[in-house]
Coordinates of C-alpha atoms in Angstrom, one line a residue:
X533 CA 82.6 84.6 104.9
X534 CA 83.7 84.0 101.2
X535 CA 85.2 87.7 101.1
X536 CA 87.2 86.6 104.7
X537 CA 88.8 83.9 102.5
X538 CA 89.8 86.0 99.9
X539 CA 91.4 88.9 101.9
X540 CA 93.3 86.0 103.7
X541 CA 94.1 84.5 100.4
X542 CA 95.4 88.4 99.1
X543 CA 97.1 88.5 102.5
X544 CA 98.7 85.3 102.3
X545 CA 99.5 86.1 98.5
X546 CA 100.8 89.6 99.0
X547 CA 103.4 87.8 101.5
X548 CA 104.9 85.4 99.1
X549 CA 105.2 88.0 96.6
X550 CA 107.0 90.5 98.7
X551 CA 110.5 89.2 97.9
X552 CA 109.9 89.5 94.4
X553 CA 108.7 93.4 94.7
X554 CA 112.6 95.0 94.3
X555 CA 113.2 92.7 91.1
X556 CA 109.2 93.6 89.4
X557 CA 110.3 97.3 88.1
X558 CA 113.8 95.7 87.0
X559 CA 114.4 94.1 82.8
X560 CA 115.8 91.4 81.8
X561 CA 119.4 91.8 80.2
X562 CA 118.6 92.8 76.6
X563 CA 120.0 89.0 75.5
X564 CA 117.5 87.4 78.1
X565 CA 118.9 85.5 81.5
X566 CA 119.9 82.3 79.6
X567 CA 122.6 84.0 77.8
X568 CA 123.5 86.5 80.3
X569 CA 123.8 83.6 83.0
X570 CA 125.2 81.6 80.8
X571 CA 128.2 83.9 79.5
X572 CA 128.9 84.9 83.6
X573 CA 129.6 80.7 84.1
X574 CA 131.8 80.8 81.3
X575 CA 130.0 78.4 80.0
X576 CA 129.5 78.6 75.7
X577 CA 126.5 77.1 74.0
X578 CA 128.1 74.2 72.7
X579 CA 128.4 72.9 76.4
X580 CA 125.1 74.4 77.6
X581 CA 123.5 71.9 74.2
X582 CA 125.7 69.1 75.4
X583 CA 124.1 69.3 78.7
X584 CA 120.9 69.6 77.5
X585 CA 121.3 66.9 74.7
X586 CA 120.6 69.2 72.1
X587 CA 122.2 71.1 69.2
X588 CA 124.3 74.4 69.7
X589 CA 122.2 75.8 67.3
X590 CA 119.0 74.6 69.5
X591 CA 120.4 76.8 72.4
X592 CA 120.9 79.6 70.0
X593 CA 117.2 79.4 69.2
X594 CA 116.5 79.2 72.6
X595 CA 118.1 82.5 73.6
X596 CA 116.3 84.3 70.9
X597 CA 113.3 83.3 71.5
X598 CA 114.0 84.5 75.4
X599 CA 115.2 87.7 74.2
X600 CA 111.8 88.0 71.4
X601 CA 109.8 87.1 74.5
X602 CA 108.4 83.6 72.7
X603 CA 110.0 81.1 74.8
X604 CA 107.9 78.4 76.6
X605 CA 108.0 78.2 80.5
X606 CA 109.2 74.2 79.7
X607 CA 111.9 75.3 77.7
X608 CA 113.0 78.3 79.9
X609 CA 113.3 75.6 83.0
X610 CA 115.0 73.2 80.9
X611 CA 117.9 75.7 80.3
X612 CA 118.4 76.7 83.9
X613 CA 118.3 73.1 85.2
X614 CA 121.6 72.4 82.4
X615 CA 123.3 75.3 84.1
X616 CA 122.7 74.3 88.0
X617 CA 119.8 77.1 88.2
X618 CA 116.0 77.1 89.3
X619 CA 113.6 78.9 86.7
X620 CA 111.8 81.5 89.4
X621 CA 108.4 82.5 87.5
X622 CA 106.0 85.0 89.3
X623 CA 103.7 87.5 88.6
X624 CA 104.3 90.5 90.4
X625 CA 102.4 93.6 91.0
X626 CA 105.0 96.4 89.7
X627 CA 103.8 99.7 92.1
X628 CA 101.7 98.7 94.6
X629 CA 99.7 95.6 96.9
X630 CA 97.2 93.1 95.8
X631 CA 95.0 95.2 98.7
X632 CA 96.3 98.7 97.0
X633 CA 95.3 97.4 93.4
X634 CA 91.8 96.5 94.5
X635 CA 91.2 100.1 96.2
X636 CA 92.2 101.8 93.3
X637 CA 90.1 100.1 90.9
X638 CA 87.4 100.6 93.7
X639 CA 87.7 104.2 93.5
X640 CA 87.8 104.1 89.5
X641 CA 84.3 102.0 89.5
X642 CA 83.2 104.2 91.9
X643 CA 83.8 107.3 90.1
X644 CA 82.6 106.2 87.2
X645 CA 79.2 105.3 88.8
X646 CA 79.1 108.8 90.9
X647 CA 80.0 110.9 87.6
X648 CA 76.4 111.1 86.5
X649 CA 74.8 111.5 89.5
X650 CA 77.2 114.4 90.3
X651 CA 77.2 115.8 87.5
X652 CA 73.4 116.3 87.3
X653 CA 72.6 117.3 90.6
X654 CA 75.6 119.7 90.3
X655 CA 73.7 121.5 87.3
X656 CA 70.6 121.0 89.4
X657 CA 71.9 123.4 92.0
X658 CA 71.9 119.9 94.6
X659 CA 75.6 119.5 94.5
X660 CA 77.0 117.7 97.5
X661 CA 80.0 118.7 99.6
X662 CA 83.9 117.8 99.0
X663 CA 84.1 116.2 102.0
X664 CA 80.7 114.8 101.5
X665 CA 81.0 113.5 98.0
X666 CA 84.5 112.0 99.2
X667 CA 82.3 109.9 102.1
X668 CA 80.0 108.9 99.4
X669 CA 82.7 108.0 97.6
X670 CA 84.5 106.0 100.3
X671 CA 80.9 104.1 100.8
X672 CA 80.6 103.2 97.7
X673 CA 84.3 102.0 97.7
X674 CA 83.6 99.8 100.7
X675 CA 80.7 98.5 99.1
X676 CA 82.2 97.5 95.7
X677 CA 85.3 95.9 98.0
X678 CA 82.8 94.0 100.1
X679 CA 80.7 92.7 97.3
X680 CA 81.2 90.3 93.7
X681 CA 85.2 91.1 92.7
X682 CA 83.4 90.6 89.3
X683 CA 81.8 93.8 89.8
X684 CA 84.6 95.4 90.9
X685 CA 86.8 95.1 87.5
X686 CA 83.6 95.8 85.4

């Protein structure tokens, strides 16, 4: 039942992100959105701090830090309310699903546990099949999926 909720959850997760999935490969302007949004309204930093109710020089700090990557998630909303904007904040897979993300680290754990095995009954003479090994591999998959998620990014 518990491993129903969570694929609902991913499902229901994977959703919401979806819109956000043409902007996760994209970069920020290399002066950070503050500055870059705040240059396209025209708007200088002397009126974005008067806004605000802050010094110029406070803004300026503020853009740095956006641009060094150090700003807090308070201060980033701040700024985009004093300009008439919404701060947006997601974490987004970049190149595939939640569900895609899982399956590949499934088949990492279970090559990593098949390896050995393989590898000794290979210089045994036991070896298994491609299309055998794959099916093992593909069990083992399902089990890893069905099972503790801790276990799965061991």
């Amino acid at each position: 039942m518990a491993n129903k909720s969570l694929a609902l959850q991913r499902a229901q997760l994977s959703d919401a992100l979806e819109p956000f999935a043409p902007i996760a490969k994209s970069l920020p302007p290399g002066s950070g959105w503050i500055g870059a949004i705040r240059d396209a309204l025209g708007m200088t930093r002397g009126q974005l701090a008067a806004r605000m109710k802050v010094s110029r020089q406070a803004v300026q700090a503020f853009e740095a830090a956006e641009a060094e990557r150090r700003i807090t998630l308070e201060s980033l909303n701040r700024l985009a309310a004093a300009m008439g904007c919404r701060l947006v904040y997601a974490v987004v897979p970049v190149d595939s699903t939640l569900d895609e993300m899982r399956t590949k680290q499934a088949r990492k754990q279970a090559e990593k546990l098949m390896g050995p095995v393989s590898h000794t009954m290979a210089m045994e003479s036991q070896g298994v099949s491609v299309k055998t090994r794959e099916r093992q591999l593909q069990s083992l998959m399902a089990d890893l999926q069905s099972g503790s998620a801790r276990n799965l990014w061991k």
